[in-house]
Short mmCIF file of N, CA and C in Angstrom, two decimals:
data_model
loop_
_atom_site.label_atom_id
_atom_site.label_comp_id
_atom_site.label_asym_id
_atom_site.label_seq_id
_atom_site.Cartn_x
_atom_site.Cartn_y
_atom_site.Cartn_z
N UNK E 1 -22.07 15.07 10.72
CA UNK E 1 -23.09 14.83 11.72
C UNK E 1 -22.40 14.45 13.03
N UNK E 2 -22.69 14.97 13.79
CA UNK E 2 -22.37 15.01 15.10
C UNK E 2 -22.39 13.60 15.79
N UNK E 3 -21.86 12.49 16.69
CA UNK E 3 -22.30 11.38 17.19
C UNK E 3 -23.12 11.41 17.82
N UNK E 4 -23.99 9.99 17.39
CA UNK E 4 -25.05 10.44 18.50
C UNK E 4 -26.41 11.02 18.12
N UNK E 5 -26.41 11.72 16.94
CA UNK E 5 -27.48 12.10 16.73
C UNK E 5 -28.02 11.92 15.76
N UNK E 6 -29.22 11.70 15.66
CA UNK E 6 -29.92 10.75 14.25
C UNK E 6 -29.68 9.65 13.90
N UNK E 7 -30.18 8.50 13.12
CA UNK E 7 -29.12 8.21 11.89
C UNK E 7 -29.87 8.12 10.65
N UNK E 8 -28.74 8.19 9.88
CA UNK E 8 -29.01 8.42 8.47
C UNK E 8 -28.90 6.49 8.06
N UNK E 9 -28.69 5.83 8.83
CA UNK E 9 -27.29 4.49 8.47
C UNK E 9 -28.61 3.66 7.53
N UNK E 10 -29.48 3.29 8.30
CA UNK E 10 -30.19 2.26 7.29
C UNK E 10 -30.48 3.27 5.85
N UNK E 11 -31.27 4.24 5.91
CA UNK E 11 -31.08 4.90 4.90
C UNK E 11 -29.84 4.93 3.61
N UNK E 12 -29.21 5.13 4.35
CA UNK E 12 -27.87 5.11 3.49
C UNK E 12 -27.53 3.60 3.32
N UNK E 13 -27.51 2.39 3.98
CA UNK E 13 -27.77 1.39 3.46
C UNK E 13 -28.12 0.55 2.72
N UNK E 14 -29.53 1.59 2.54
CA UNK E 14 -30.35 1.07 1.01
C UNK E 14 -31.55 0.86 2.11
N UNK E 15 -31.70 0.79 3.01
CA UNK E 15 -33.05 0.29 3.94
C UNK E 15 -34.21 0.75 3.91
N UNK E 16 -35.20 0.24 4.54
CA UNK E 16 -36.11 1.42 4.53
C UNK E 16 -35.73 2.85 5.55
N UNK E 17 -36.42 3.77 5.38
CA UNK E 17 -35.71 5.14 6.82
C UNK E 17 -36.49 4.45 7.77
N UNK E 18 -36.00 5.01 9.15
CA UNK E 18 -36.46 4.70 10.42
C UNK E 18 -38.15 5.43 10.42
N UNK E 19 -38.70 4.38 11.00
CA UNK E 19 -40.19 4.58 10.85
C UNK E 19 -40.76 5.46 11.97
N UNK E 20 -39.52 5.44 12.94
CA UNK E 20 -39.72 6.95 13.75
C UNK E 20 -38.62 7.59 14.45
N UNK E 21 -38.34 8.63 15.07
CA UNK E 21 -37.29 8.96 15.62
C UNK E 21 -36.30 7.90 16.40
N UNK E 22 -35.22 7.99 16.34
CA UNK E 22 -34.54 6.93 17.59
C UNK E 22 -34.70 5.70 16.88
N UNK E 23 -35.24 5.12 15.81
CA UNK E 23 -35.29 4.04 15.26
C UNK E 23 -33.88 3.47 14.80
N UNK E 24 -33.52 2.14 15.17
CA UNK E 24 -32.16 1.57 14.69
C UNK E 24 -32.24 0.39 13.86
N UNK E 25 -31.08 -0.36 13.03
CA UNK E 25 -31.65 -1.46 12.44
C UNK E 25 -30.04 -1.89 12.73
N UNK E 26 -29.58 -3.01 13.10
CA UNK E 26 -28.56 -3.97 13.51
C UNK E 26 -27.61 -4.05 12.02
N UNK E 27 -26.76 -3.94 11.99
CA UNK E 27 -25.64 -4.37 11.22
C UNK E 27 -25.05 -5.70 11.16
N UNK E 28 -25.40 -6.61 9.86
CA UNK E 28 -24.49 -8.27 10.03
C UNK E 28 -23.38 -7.83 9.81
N UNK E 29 -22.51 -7.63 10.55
CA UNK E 29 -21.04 -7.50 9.85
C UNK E 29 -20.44 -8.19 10.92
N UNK E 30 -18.88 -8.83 10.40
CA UNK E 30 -17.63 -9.50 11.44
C UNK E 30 -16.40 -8.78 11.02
N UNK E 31 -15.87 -8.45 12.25
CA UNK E 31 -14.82 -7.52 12.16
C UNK E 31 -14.09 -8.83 13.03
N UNK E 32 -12.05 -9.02 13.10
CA UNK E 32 -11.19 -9.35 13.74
C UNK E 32 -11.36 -8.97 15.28
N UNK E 33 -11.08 -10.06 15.86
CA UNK E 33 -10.90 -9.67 17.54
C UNK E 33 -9.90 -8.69 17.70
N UNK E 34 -9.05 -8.20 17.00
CA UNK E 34 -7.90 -7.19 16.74
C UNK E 34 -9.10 -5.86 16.70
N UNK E 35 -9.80 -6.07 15.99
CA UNK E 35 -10.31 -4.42 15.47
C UNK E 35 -11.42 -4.33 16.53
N UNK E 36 -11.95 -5.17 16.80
CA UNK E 36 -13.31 -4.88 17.42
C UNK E 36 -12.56 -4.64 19.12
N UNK E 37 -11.54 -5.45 19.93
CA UNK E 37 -10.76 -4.78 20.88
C UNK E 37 -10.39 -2.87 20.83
N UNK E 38 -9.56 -2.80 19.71
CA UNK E 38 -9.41 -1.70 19.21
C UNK E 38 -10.69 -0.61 19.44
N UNK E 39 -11.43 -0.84 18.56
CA UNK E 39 -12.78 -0.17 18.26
C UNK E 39 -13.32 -0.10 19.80
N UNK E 40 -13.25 -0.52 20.90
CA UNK E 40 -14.00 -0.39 22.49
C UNK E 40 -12.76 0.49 22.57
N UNK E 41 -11.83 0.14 22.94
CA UNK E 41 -10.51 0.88 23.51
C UNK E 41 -11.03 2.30 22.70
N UNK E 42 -10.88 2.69 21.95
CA UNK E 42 -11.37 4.22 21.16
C UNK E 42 -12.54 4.70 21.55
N UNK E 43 -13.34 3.67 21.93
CA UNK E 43 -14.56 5.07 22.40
C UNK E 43 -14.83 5.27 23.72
N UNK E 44 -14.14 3.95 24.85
CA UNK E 44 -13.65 4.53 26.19
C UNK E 44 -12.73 5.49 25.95
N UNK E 45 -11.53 5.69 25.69
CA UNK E 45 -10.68 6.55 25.63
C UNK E 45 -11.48 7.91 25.58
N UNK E 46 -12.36 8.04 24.09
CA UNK E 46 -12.56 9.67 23.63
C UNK E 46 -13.66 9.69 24.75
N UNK E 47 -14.62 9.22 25.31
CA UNK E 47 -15.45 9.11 26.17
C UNK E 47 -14.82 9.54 27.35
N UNK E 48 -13.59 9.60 27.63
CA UNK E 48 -13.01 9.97 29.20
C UNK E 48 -12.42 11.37 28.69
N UNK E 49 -12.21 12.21 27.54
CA UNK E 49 -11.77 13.18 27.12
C UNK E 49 -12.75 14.72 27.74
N UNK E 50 -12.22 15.25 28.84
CA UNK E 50 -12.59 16.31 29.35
C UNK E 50 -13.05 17.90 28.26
N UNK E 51 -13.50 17.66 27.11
CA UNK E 51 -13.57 18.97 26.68
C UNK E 51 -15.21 19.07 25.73
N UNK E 52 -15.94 20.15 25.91
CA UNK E 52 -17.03 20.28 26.05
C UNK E 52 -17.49 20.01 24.61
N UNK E 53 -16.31 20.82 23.60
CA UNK E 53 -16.39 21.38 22.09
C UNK E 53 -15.67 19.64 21.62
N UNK E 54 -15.13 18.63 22.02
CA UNK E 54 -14.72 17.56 21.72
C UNK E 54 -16.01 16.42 20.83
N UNK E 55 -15.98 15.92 19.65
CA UNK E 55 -16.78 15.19 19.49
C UNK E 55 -16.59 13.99 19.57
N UNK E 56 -17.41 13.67 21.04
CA UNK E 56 -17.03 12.11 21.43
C UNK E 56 -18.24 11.18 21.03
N UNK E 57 -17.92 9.95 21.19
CA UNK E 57 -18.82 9.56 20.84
C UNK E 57 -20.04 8.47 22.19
N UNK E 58 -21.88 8.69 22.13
CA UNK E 58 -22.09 8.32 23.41
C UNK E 58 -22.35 7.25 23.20
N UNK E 59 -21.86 6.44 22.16
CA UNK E 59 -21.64 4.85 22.53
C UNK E 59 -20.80 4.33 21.32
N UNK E 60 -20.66 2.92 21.37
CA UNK E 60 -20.15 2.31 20.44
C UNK E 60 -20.93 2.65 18.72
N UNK E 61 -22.32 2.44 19.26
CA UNK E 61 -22.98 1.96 18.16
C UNK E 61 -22.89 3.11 17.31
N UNK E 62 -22.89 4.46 18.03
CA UNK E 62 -22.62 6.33 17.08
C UNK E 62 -21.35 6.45 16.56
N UNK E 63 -20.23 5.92 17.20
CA UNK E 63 -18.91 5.93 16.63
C UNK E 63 -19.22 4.74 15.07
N UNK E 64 -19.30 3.65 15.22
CA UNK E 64 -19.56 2.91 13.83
C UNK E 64 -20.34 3.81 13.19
N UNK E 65 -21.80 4.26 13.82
CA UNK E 65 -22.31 4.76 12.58
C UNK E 65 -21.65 5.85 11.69
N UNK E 66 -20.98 6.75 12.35
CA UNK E 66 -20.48 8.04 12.08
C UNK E 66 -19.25 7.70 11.39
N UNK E 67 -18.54 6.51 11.23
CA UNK E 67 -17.48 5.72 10.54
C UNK E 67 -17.98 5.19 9.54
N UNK E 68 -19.19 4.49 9.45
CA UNK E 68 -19.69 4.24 8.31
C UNK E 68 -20.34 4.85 7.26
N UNK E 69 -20.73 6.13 7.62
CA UNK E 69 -21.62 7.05 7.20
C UNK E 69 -20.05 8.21 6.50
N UNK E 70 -19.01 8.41 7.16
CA UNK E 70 -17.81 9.09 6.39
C UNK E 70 -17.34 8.35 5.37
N UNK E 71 -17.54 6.89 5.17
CA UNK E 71 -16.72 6.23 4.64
C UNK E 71 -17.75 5.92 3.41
N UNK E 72 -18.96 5.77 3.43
CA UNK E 72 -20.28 5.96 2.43
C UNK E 72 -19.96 7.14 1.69
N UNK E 73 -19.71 8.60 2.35
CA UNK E 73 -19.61 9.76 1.75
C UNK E 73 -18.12 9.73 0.63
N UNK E 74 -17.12 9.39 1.28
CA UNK E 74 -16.10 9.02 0.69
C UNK E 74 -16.55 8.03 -0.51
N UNK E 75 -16.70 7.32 -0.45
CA UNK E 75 -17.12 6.32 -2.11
C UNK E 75 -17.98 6.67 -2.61
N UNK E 76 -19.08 7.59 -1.88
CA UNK E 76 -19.86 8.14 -2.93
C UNK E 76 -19.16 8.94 -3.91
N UNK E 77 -18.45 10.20 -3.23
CA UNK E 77 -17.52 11.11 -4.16
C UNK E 77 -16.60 11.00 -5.02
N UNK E 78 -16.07 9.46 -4.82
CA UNK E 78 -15.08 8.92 -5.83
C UNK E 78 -15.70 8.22 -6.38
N UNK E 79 -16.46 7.25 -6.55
CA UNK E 79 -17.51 6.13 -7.84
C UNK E 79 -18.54 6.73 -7.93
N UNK E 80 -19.43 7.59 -7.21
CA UNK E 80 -21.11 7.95 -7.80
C UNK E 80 -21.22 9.82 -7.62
N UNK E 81 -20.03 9.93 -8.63
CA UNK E 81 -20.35 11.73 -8.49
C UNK E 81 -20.61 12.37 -7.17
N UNK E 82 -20.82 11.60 -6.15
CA UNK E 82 -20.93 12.15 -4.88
C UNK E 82 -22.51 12.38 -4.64
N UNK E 83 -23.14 11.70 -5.73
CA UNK E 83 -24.61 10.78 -5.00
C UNK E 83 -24.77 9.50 -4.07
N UNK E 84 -25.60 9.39 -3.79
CA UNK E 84 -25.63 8.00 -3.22
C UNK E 84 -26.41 6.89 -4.26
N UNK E 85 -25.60 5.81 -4.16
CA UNK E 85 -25.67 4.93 -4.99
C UNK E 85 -26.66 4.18 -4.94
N UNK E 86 -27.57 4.01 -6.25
CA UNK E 86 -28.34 3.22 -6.48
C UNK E 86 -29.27 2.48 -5.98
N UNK E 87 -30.62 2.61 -5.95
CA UNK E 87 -31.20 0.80 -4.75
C UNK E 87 -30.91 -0.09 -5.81
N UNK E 88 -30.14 -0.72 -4.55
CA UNK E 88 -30.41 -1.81 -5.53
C UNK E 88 -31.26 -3.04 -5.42
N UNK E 89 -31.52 -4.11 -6.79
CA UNK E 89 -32.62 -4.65 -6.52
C UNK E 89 -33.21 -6.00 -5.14
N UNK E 90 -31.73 -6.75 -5.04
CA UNK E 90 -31.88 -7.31 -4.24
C UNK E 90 -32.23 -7.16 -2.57
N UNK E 91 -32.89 -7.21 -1.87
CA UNK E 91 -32.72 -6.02 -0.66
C UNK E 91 -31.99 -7.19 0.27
N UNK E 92 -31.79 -8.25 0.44
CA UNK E 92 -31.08 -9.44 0.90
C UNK E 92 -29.41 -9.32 0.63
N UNK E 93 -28.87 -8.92 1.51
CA UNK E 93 -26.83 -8.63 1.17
C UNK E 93 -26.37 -9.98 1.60
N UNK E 94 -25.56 -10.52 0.69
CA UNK E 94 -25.02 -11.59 1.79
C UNK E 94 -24.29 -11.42 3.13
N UNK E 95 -24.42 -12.33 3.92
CA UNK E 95 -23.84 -11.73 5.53
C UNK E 95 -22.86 -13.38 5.88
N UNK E 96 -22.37 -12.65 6.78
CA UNK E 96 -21.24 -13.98 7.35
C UNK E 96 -20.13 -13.57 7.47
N UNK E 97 -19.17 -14.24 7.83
CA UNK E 97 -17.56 -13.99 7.81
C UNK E 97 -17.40 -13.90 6.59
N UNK E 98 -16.30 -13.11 6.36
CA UNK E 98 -15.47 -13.08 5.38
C UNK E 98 -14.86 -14.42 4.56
N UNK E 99 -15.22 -14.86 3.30
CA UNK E 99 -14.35 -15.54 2.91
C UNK E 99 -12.96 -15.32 2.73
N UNK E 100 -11.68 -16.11 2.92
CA UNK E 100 -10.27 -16.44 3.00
C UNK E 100 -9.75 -16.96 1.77
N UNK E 101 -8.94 -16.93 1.10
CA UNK E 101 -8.44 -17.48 0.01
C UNK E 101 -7.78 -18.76 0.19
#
């Protein structure tokens, strides 16, 4: 899927689908000041890339999705036959930082 267009993300989340076009639903997640620097630096960069056939991405939020949505497809194909996995029952994920050992 192209950036930028649609999303599949709550869906594939387990969410409900978007209740209409253009519909989004926020992600709890914490990423390192390392990655999330990183992660801007990459989509200014491909964003300044002069070529028509280039798939850039038109914001931050299409690059994550389109990262999260390859990386869903990927574990689907290796743990769930290359379905998508399960609802499951709880619809509440835990959210927060990462616990540290």
């Amino acid at each position: 899927m192209p950036f930028g267009q649609g999303t599949l993300l709550g869906k594939e989340l387990g969410g409900q689908a978007p209740a209409s076009p253009g519909t989004k639903e926020k992600i709890p997640a914490y990423v390192s000041p390392d990655t999330m620097n990183r992660l801007r630096n990459a989509v200014v960069a491909l964003q300044r890339i002069d070529d028509e056939d280039a798939d850039v991405p038109v914001s931050l939020s299409a690059y994550v999705e389109a990262a999260v949505l390859a990386q869903l497809r990927r574990d689907e194909r290796e743990y769930n036959n290359g379905a998508p996995f399960p609802q499951r029952r709880n619809k509440n994920l835990k959210s927060g930082p990462p616990l540290t050992k």
